[in-house]
Amino acid sequence: MIIALNNKCNLTKQDFLKYQEELGKISTNNKLILCPTFLNIGHYNLENVELGAQNVSSKEPGATTGEVAAIQLKEEQVKYCIVGHSERRNYQHETNEEINQKIIKLLDQNIIPILCVGETKEEREKHLEKGIIEKELEIALQQVNQEQKEKIIIAYEPIWSIGTGIIPTNEEIKEMIKNIKEILPNNKVLYGGSANEENIVLLREIKEIDGYLLGGLSLKPEKLKIFIEKLEK
Ligand code: 13P
């Protein structure tokens, strides 16, 4: 299983250094991927955890103030990078086309994209969720060859579940993951959205899930440890 930790915009340098000490104590056979803020990437110092980023520039290095390019992430030992998170789609108005450019830039540097897809509450109420995800995948993966495509990790994150404490039913998650795997049968698919050390007992019954993308829980190493212990039972 893959357990990816999205710190989002949390942890000052001092807090991050303490946090890393705690993370370093977690022993697991699962693959842990830590995605800190860009600045904290520079303070990464863990052996049992791989390094990811939360974003990358869709443009070539150059006159793009405030951006960080894939080649610069590569220099910092970054092996994975989240793209298309709903918070960026929402606040930064990222489009599927821009996400596609980011994926191409990452793959050029041998960095594995973790592509987030998911529907809003309103879209689900209108039964549009399947079509939304198909479109997100179709545009984000344009011009990516089959071999490269299979390396990409997909994270199904229903937007209405992120940070809300509300999770879909196991049936709903299973159906969405199956839909994704019909399109991409050889890709790993993670679930993200309010997963925690309690509901993991239910979630772990979904055999189609290849791992988790954790937000809030990523910031609490003690609870994360319990989550991993229950997952491994
Ligand atoms: P939460 O786990 O806090 O709901 O966040 C999920 C997420 O957005 C991970 O990318």
Tab-separated table of N, CA, C and O in Angstrom, residues 7-119:
chain	number	residue	atom	x	y	z
A	7	ASN	N	0.930	17.473	3.577
A	7	ASN	CA	0.969	18.436	4.690
A	7	ASN	C	0.188	19.715	4.367
A	7	ASN	O	-0.038	20.524	5.253
A	8	LYS	N	-0.155	19.918	3.099
A	8	LYS	CA	-0.768	21.182	2.646
A	8	LYS	C	0.094	22.342	3.143
A	8	LYS	O	1.306	22.177	3.279
A	9	CYS	N	-0.506	23.510	3.451
A	9	CYS	CA	0.322	24.656	3.858
A	9	CYS	C	0.418	24.696	5.383
A	9	CYS	O	-0.107	25.618	6.018
A	10	ASN	N	1.035	23.667	5.960
A	10	ASN	CA	1.145	23.562	7.412
A	10	ASN	C	2.593	23.313	7.803
A	10	ASN	O	3.384	22.841	6.987
A	11	LEU	N	2.926	23.592	9.028
A	11	LEU	CA	4.193	23.312	9.707
A	11	LEU	C	5.281	24.360	9.382
A	11	LEU	O	5.781	24.427	8.259
A	12	THR	N	5.630	25.136	10.392
A	12	THR	CA	6.786	26.030	10.290
A	12	THR	C	8.036	25.153	10.280
A	12	THR	O	7.956	23.955	10.559
A	13	LYS	N	9.167	25.734	10.002
A	13	LYS	CA	10.407	24.954	9.949
A	13	LYS	C	10.624	24.193	11.266
A	13	LYS	O	10.901	22.990	11.262
A	14	GLN	N	10.488	24.903	12.388
A	14	GLN	CA	10.732	24.247	13.680
A	14	GLN	C	9.750	23.095	13.899
A	14	GLN	O	10.142	22.009	14.337
A	15	ASP	N	8.501	23.337	13.602
A	15	ASP	CA	7.488	22.277	13.785
A	15	ASP	C	7.772	21.102	12.855
A	15	ASP	O	7.594	19.945	13.221
A	16	PHE	N	8.223	21.411	11.650
A	16	PHE	CA	8.502	20.352	10.672
A	16	PHE	C	9.654	19.474	11.154
A	16	PHE	O	9.622	18.248	11.005
A	17	LEU	N	10.678	20.097	11.741
A	17	LEU	CA	11.824	19.313	12.207
A	17	LEU	C	11.395	18.347	13.315
A	17	LEU	O	11.785	17.176	13.321
A	18	LYS	N	10.546	18.835	14.226
A	18	LYS	CA	10.044	17.950	15.292
A	18	LYS	C	9.162	16.845	14.703
A	18	LYS	O	9.242	15.687	15.095
A	19	TYR	N	8.332	17.232	13.787
A	19	TYR	CA	7.399	16.309	13.122
A	19	TYR	C	8.157	15.177	12.425
A	19	TYR	O	7.806	14.004	12.532
A	20	GLN	N	9.242	15.555	11.741
A	20	GLN	CA	10.037	14.537	11.041
A	20	GLN	C	10.619	13.515	12.011
A	20	GLN	O	10.699	12.336	11.692
A	21	GLU	N	11.018	13.989	13.198
A	21	GLU	CA	11.554	13.046	14.192
A	21	GLU	C	10.498	12.001	14.531
A	21	GLU	O	10.796	10.820	14.656
A	22	GLU	N	9.255	12.457	14.682
A	22	GLU	CA	8.165	11.526	15.008
A	22	GLU	C	7.885	10.580	13.842
A	22	GLU	O	7.702	9.379	14.040
A	23	LEU	N	7.857	11.132	12.649
A	23	LEU	CA	7.596	10.277	11.473
A	23	LEU	C	8.669	9.204	11.321
A	23	LEU	O	8.383	8.065	10.956
A	24	GLY	N	9.887	9.593	11.627
A	24	GLY	CA	11.025	8.682	11.500
A	24	GLY	C	10.893	7.454	12.387
A	24	GLY	O	11.507	6.420	12.128
A	25	LYS	N	10.068	7.556	13.444
A	25	LYS	CA	9.915	6.429	14.372
A	25	LYS	C	8.879	5.414	13.884
A	25	LYS	O	8.758	4.339	14.437
A	26	ILE	N	8.120	5.792	12.869
A	26	ILE	CA	7.073	4.870	12.392
A	26	ILE	C	7.708	3.787	11.526
A	26	ILE	O	8.411	4.081	10.562
A	27	SER	N	7.463	2.536	11.911
A	27	SER	CA	8.021	1.471	11.065
A	27	SER	C	6.862	0.776	10.341
A	27	SER	O	5.834	0.454	10.944
A	28	THR	N	7.023	0.611	9.053
A	28	THR	CA	5.945	0.023	8.251
A	28	THR	C	6.513	-0.613	6.987
A	28	THR	O	7.556	-0.177	6.489
A	29	ASN	N	5.803	-1.606	6.487
A	29	ASN	CA	6.191	-2.186	5.199
A	29	ASN	C	5.529	-1.464	4.039
A	29	ASN	O	5.821	-1.727	2.883
A	30	ASN	N	4.601	-0.574	4.375
A	30	ASN	CA	3.946	0.207	3.324
A	30	ASN	C	4.872	1.315	2.856
A	30	ASN	O	5.794	1.710	3.567
A	31	LYS	N	4.575	1.827	1.655
A	31	LYS	CA	5.393	2.926	1.126
A	31	LYS	C	4.839	4.257	1.631
A	31	LYS	O	3.691	4.596	1.365
A	32	LEU	N	5.670	4.973	2.392
A	32	LEU	CA	5.248	6.287	2.889
A	32	LEU	C	5.845	7.367	1.997
A	32	LEU	O	7.039	7.341	1.688
A	33	ILE	N	5.011	8.323	1.588
A	33	ILE	CA	5.477	9.445	0.765
A	33	ILE	C	5.082	10.732	1.471
A	33	ILE	O	3.893	10.963	1.732
A	34	LEU	N	6.065	11.556	1.793
A	34	LEU	CA	5.791	12.816	2.493
A	34	LEU	C	5.825	13.980	1.503
A	34	LEU	O	6.825	14.181	0.811
A	35	CYS	N	4.747	14.743	1.479
A	35	CYS	CA	4.659	15.925	0.595
A	35	CYS	C	4.564	17.178	1.463
A	35	CYS	O	3.458	17.622	1.813
A	36	PRO	N	5.711	17.752	1.821
A	36	PRO	CA	5.699	18.956	2.660
A	36	PRO	C	5.544	20.213	1.806
A	36	PRO	O	5.445	20.120	0.579
A	37	THR	N	5.576	21.391	2.440
A	37	THR	CA	5.591	22.646	1.682
A	37	THR	C	6.916	22.711	0.905
A	37	THR	O	7.886	22.021	1.257
A	38	PHE	N	6.975	23.559	-0.111
A	38	PHE	CA	8.222	23.695	-0.876
A	38	PHE	C	9.406	23.997	0.045
A	38	PHE	O	10.477	23.424	-0.102
A	39	LEU	N	9.200	24.922	1.001
A	39	LEU	CA	10.330	25.292	1.864
A	39	LEU	C	10.763	24.121	2.732
A	39	LEU	O	11.955	23.901	2.928
A	40	ASN	N	9.800	23.381	3.245
A	40	ASN	CA	10.180	22.253	4.106
A	40	ASN	C	10.814	21.107	3.319
A	40	ASN	O	11.524	20.276	3.902
A	41	ILE	N	10.595	21.069	2.016
A	41	ILE	CA	11.295	20.065	1.192
A	41	ILE	C	12.803	20.179	1.426
A	41	ILE	O	13.515	19.177	1.514
A	42	GLY	N	13.275	21.397	1.581
A	42	GLY	CA	14.707	21.629	1.812
A	42	GLY	C	15.197	21.084	3.151
A	42	GLY	O	16.399	20.969	3.357
A	43	HIS	N	14.295	20.777	4.061
A	43	HIS	CA	14.689	20.261	5.389
A	43	HIS	C	14.387	18.768	5.529
A	43	HIS	O	14.488	18.210	6.617
A	44	TYR	N	13.996	18.139	4.432
A	44	TYR	CA	13.661	16.698	4.462
A	44	TYR	C	14.898	15.880	4.827
A	44	TYR	O	15.985	16.102	4.294
A	45	ASN	N	14.700	14.965	5.757
A	45	ASN	CA	15.838	14.176	6.229
A	45	ASN	C	15.338	12.850	6.810
A	45	ASN	O	15.469	12.610	8.001
A	46	LEU	N	14.714	12.029	5.975
A	46	LEU	CA	14.150	10.779	6.483
A	46	LEU	C	14.567	9.622	5.592
A	46	LEU	O	14.643	9.778	4.369
A	47	GLU	N	14.805	8.483	6.210
A	47	GLU	CA	15.188	7.323	5.404
A	47	GLU	C	14.023	6.390	5.107
A	47	GLU	O	13.994	5.722	4.085
A	48	ASN	N	13.060	6.372	6.017
A	48	ASN	CA	11.951	5.422	5.850
A	48	ASN	C	10.789	6.001	5.045
A	48	ASN	O	9.772	5.358	4.860
A	49	VAL	N	10.956	7.236	4.606
A	49	VAL	CA	9.865	7.953	3.932
A	49	VAL	C	10.399	8.573	2.650
A	49	VAL	O	11.466	9.181	2.657
A	50	GLU	N	9.650	8.431	1.537
A	50	GLU	CA	10.096	9.071	0.287
A	50	GLU	C	9.539	10.485	0.192
A	50	GLU	O	8.597	10.834	0.897
A	51	LEU	N	10.146	11.267	-0.689
A	51	LEU	CA	9.796	12.688	-0.739
A	51	LEU	C	8.909	13.012	-1.935
A	51	LEU	O	9.173	12.592	-3.063
A	52	GLY	N	7.881	13.803	-1.649
A	52	GLY	CA	6.999	14.286	-2.710
A	52	GLY	C	6.838	15.791	-2.589
A	52	GLY	O	7.196	16.393	-1.581
A	53	ALA	N	6.294	16.406	-3.639
A	53	ALA	CA	5.968	17.839	-3.594
A	53	ALA	C	4.452	17.967	-3.756
A	53	ALA	O	3.770	16.987	-4.059
A	54	GLN	N	3.956	19.158	-3.519
A	54	GLN	CA	2.499	19.363	-3.620
A	54	GLN	C	2.093	20.040	-4.923
A	54	GLN	O	0.901	20.176	-5.212
A	55	ASN	N	3.091	20.504	-5.677
A	55	ASN	CA	2.773	21.266	-6.882
A	55	ASN	C	4.035	21.409	-7.717
A	55	ASN	O	5.149	21.206	-7.214
A	56	VAL	N	3.872	21.760	-8.979
A	56	VAL	CA	5.000	22.002	-9.874
A	56	VAL	C	4.547	23.012	-10.926
A	56	VAL	O	3.346	23.107	-11.228
A	57	SER	N	5.481	23.712	-11.504
A	57	SER	CA	5.140	24.657	-12.569
A	57	SER	C	4.721	23.907	-13.835
A	57	SER	O	5.291	22.870	-14.165
A	58	SER	N	3.773	24.470	-14.549
A	58	SER	CA	3.373	23.881	-15.836
A	58	SER	C	4.238	24.427	-16.969
A	58	SER	O	4.125	23.992	-18.114
A	59	LYS	N	5.118	25.380	-16.622
A	59	LYS	CA	5.921	26.058	-17.659
A	59	LYS	C	7.390	25.631	-17.580
A	59	LYS	O	7.829	25.063	-16.582
A	60	GLU	N	8.117	25.959	-18.634
A	60	GLU	CA	9.573	25.754	-18.613
A	60	GLU	C	10.182	26.681	-17.554
A	60	GLU	O	9.619	27.744	-17.278
A	61	PRO	N	11.353	26.311	-16.985
A	61	PRO	CA	12.017	27.230	-16.051
A	61	PRO	C	12.265	28.566	-16.746
A	61	PRO	O	12.538	28.588	-17.948
A	62	GLY	N	12.178	29.642	-16.021
A	62	GLY	CA	12.409	30.953	-16.647
A	62	GLY	C	11.581	32.028	-15.979
A	62	GLY	O	11.467	32.045	-14.742
A	63	ALA	N	10.996	32.903	-16.779
A	63	ALA	CA	10.304	34.077	-16.254
A	63	ALA	C	8.889	33.726	-15.794
A	63	ALA	O	7.892	34.083	-16.419
A	64	THR	N	8.794	32.978	-14.687
A	64	THR	CA	7.495	32.597	-14.120
A	64	THR	C	7.592	32.794	-12.602
A	64	THR	O	7.766	31.833	-11.853
A	65	THR	N	7.485	34.042	-12.185
A	65	THR	CA	7.689	34.420	-10.776
A	65	THR	C	6.836	33.569	-9.831
A	65	THR	O	5.640	33.409	-10.057
A	66	GLY	N	7.496	33.049	-8.804
A	66	GLY	CA	6.770	32.300	-7.777
A	66	GLY	C	6.634	30.821	-8.075
A	66	GLY	O	6.122	30.073	-7.244
A	67	GLU	N	7.073	30.369	-9.235
A	67	GLU	CA	6.898	28.961	-9.593
A	67	GLU	C	8.141	28.123	-9.240
A	67	GLU	O	9.239	28.665	-9.072
A	68	VAL	N	7.958	26.829	-9.161
A	68	VAL	CA	9.066	25.889	-8.968
A	68	VAL	C	8.968	24.837	-10.078
A	68	VAL	O	7.910	24.233	-10.281
A	69	ALA	N	10.070	24.657	-10.812
A	69	ALA	CA	10.062	23.760	-11.974
A	69	ALA	C	10.402	22.326	-11.584
A	69	ALA	O	11.072	22.084	-10.570
A	70	ALA	N	9.967	21.385	-12.420
A	70	ALA	CA	10.198	19.960	-12.156
A	70	ALA	C	11.692	19.654	-11.994
A	70	ALA	O	12.089	18.886	-11.123
A	71	ILE	N	12.533	20.287	-12.817
A	71	ILE	CA	13.973	20.015	-12.737
A	71	ILE	C	14.534	20.456	-11.385
A	71	ILE	O	15.459	19.840	-10.838
A	72	GLN	N	13.934	21.492	-10.807
A	72	GLN	CA	14.383	21.967	-9.486
A	72	GLN	C	13.915	21.018	-8.381
A	72	GLN	O	14.619	20.802	-7.389
A	73	LEU	N	12.757	20.432	-8.554
A	73	LEU	CA	12.280	19.430	-7.589
A	73	LEU	C	13.184	18.203	-7.631
A	73	LEU	O	13.539	17.622	-6.608
A	74	LYS	N	13.541	17.829	-8.842
A	74	LYS	CA	14.386	16.652	-9.041
A	74	LYS	C	15.693	16.777	-8.250
A	74	LYS	O	16.149	15.825	-7.618
A	75	GLU	N	16.274	17.978	-8.291
A	75	GLU	CA	17.538	18.224	-7.569
A	75	GLU	C	17.411	18.001	-6.065
A	75	GLU	O	18.379	17.758	-5.383
A	76	GLU	N	16.166	18.148	-5.556
A	76	GLU	CA	15.934	18.020	-4.105
A	76	GLU	C	15.477	16.615	-3.725
A	76	GLU	O	14.854	16.434	-2.684
A	77	GLN	N	15.705	15.648	-4.558
A	77	GLN	CA	15.354	14.241	-4.289
A	77	GLN	C	13.854	13.977	-4.319
A	77	GLN	O	13.378	12.976	-3.772
A	78	VAL	N	13.085	14.892	-4.904
A	78	VAL	CA	11.642	14.677	-4.988
A	78	VAL	C	11.359	13.562	-5.998
A	78	VAL	O	11.824	13.608	-7.131
A	79	LYS	N	10.580	12.557	-5.551
A	79	LYS	CA	10.288	11.417	-6.428
A	79	LYS	C	8.829	11.399	-6.889
A	79	LYS	O	8.479	10.709	-7.831
A	80	TYR	N	7.981	12.119	-6.157
A	80	TYR	CA	6.546	12.150	-6.446
A	80	TYR	C	6.062	13.603	-6.395
A	80	TYR	O	6.677	14.428	-5.721
A	81	CYS	N	4.963	13.880	-7.055
A	81	CYS	CA	4.403	15.237	-6.939
A	81	CYS	C	2.880	15.189	-7.134
A	81	CYS	O	2.396	14.625	-8.121
A	82	ILE	N	2.180	15.756	-6.172
A	82	ILE	CA	0.719	15.862	-6.288
A	82	ILE	C	0.398	16.872	-7.394
A	82	ILE	O	1.027	17.933	-7.459
A	83	VAL	N	-0.554	16.541	-8.236
A	83	VAL	CA	-1.040	17.507	-9.237
A	83	VAL	C	-2.563	17.463	-9.267
A	83	VAL	O	-3.166	16.420	-9.041
A	84	GLY	N	-3.139	18.624	-9.543
A	84	GLY	CA	-4.591	18.686	-9.698
A	84	GLY	C	-5.355	18.537	-8.402
A	84	GLY	O	-6.534	18.132	-8.414
A	85	HIS	N	-4.724	18.881	-7.275
A	85	HIS	CA	-5.491	18.822	-6.028
A	85	HIS	C	-6.673	19.787	-6.130
A	85	HIS	O	-6.547	20.873	-6.695
A	86	SER	N	-7.792	19.397	-5.554
A	86	SER	CA	-9.011	20.222	-5.701
A	86	SER	C	-8.826	21.614	-5.101
A	86	SER	O	-9.468	22.568	-5.547
A	87	GLU	N	-7.943	21.722	-4.093
A	87	GLU	CA	-7.724	23.061	-3.517
A	87	GLU	C	-7.054	23.967	-4.542
A	87	GLU	O	-7.348	25.160	-4.608
A	88	ARG	N	-6.155	23.422	-5.355
A	88	ARG	CA	-5.520	24.225	-6.405
A	88	ARG	C	-6.485	24.459	-7.575
A	88	ARG	O	-6.515	25.535	-8.157
A	89	ARG	N	-7.283	23.467	-7.891
A	89	ARG	CA	-8.281	23.661	-8.961
A	89	ARG	C	-9.229	24.789	-8.545
A	89	ARG	O	-9.649	25.607	-9.362
A	90	ASN	N	-9.552	24.825	-7.240
A	90	ASN	CA	-10.511	25.801	-6.743
A	90	ASN	C	-9.875	27.185	-6.542
A	90	ASN	O	-10.286	28.161	-7.168
A	91	TYR	N	-8.818	27.266	-5.719
A	91	TYR	CA	-8.251	28.590	-5.378
A	91	TYR	C	-7.373	29.167	-6.491
A	91	TYR	O	-7.311	30.371	-6.672
A	92	GLN	N	-6.636	28.314	-7.188
A	92	GLN	CA	-5.743	28.814	-8.247
A	92	GLN	C	-6.354	28.624	-9.644
A	92	GLN	O	-5.694	28.881	-10.636
A	93	HIS	N	-7.577	28.141	-9.663
A	93	HIS	CA	-8.304	27.955	-10.938
A	93	HIS	C	-7.511	27.104	-11.931
A	93	HIS	O	-7.488	27.395	-13.126
A	94	GLU	N	-6.837	26.093	-11.430
A	94	GLU	CA	-6.081	25.204	-12.321
A	94	GLU	C	-7.032	24.425	-13.225
A	94	GLU	O	-8.013	23.858	-12.748
A	95	THR	N	-6.685	24.369	-14.484
A	95	THR	CA	-7.532	23.642	-15.438
A	95	THR	C	-6.941	22.253	-15.712
A	95	THR	O	-5.748	22.005	-15.458
A	96	ASN	N	-7.752	21.392	-16.291
A	96	ASN	CA	-7.260	20.065	-16.672
A	96	ASN	C	-6.110	20.181	-17.675
A	96	ASN	O	-5.171	19.382	-17.645
A	97	GLU	N	-6.160	21.195	-18.541
A	97	GLU	CA	-5.115	21.384	-19.558
A	97	GLU	C	-3.776	21.750	-18.883
A	97	GLU	O	-2.713	21.270	-19.273
A	98	GLU	N	-3.863	22.614	-17.867
A	98	GLU	CA	-2.652	23.015	-17.147
A	98	GLU	C	-2.087	21.816	-16.367
A	98	GLU	O	-0.869	21.609	-16.319
A	99	ILE	N	-2.978	21.045	-15.810
A	99	ILE	CA	-2.573	19.846	-15.056
A	99	ILE	C	-1.855	18.876	-16.000
A	99	ILE	O	-0.843	18.269	-15.639
A	100	ASN	N	-2.356	18.768	-17.210
A	100	ASN	CA	-1.722	17.926	-18.232
A	100	ASN	C	-0.277	18.393	-18.489
A	100	ASN	O	0.655	17.572	-18.561
A	101	GLN	N	-0.075	19.697	-18.583
A	101	GLN	CA	1.279	20.232	-18.808
A	101	GLN	C	2.192	19.905	-17.629
A	101	GLN	O	3.365	19.577	-17.792
A	102	LYS	N	1.657	19.984	-16.423
A	102	LYS	CA	2.443	19.663	-15.219
A	102	LYS	C	2.864	18.191	-15.244
A	102	LYS	O	4.008	17.853	-14.927
A	103	ILE	N	1.923	17.334	-15.618
A	103	ILE	CA	2.219	15.894	-15.655
A	103	ILE	C	3.343	15.619	-16.658
A	103	ILE	O	4.280	14.861	-16.375
A	104	ILE	N	3.274	16.264	-17.815
A	104	ILE	CA	4.316	16.058	-18.835
A	104	ILE	C	5.679	16.532	-18.309
A	104	ILE	O	6.689	15.833	-18.451
A	105	LYS	N	5.686	17.677	-17.634
A	105	LYS	CA	6.955	18.206	-17.094
A	105	LYS	C	7.525	17.243	-16.041
A	105	LYS	O	8.732	17.004	-15.981
A	106	LEU	N	6.672	16.710	-15.209
A	106	LEU	CA	7.136	15.797	-14.147
A	106	LEU	C	7.700	14.514	-14.745
A	106	LEU	O	8.792	14.060	-14.365
A	107	LEU	N	6.959	13.938	-15.689
A	107	LEU	CA	7.406	12.668	-16.285
A	107	LEU	C	8.733	12.853	-17.024
A	107	LEU	O	9.577	11.954	-17.016
A	108	ASP	N	8.928	14.034	-17.614
A	108	ASP	CA	10.213	14.328	-18.278
A	108	ASP	C	11.379	14.229	-17.301
A	108	ASP	O	12.512	13.973	-17.691
A	109	GLN	N	11.093	14.496	-16.029
A	109	GLN	CA	12.143	14.453	-14.995
A	109	GLN	C	12.087	13.158	-14.181
A	109	GLN	O	12.706	13.065	-13.109
A	110	ASN	N	11.300	12.213	-14.645
A	110	ASN	CA	11.149	10.950	-13.905
A	110	ASN	C	10.582	11.136	-12.504
A	110	ASN	O	10.965	10.416	-11.576
A	111	ILE	N	9.733	12.123	-12.336
A	111	ILE	CA	9.020	12.313	-11.058
A	111	ILE	C	7.605	11.775	-11.274
A	111	ILE	O	6.968	12.068	-12.294
A	112	ILE	N	7.147	10.955	-10.331
A	112	ILE	CA	5.834	10.314	-10.518
A	112	ILE	C	4.709	11.251	-10.065
A	112	ILE	O	4.668	11.651	-8.900
A	113	PRO	N	3.804	11.592	-10.989
A	113	PRO	CA	2.675	12.441	-10.585
A	113	PRO	C	1.661	11.656	-9.747
A	113	PRO	O	1.412	10.473	-10.007
A	114	ILE	N	1.113	12.312	-8.750
A	114	ILE	CA	-0.043	11.772	-8.020
A	114	ILE	C	-1.207	12.670	-8.429
A	114	ILE	O	-1.318	13.814	-7.962
A	115	LEU	N	-2.005	12.188	-9.362
A	115	LEU	CA	-3.054	13.012	-9.969
A	115	LEU	C	-4.362	12.886	-9.184
A	115	LEU	O	-4.918	11.793	-9.062
A	116	CYS	N	-4.822	14.018	-8.649
A	116	CYS	CA	-6.065	14.014	-7.868
A	116	CYS	C	-7.270	14.276	-8.772
A	116	CYS	O	-7.246	15.196	-9.599
A	117	VAL	N	-8.293	13.464	-8.583
A	117	VAL	CA	-9.558	13.662	-9.295
A	117	VAL	C	-10.690	13.505	-8.274
A	117	VAL	O	-10.522	12.852	-7.252
A	118	GLY	N	-11.823	14.127	-8.569
A	118	GLY	CA	-12.955	13.982	-7.648
A	118	GLY	C	-14.051	14.979	-7.963
A	118	GLY	O	-13.800	15.996	-8.612
A	119	GLU	N	-15.240	14.648	-7.470
A	119	GLU	CA	-16.413	15.467	-7.787
A	119	GLU	C	-16.853	16.283	-6.577
A	119	GLU	O	-16.562	15.938	-5.445
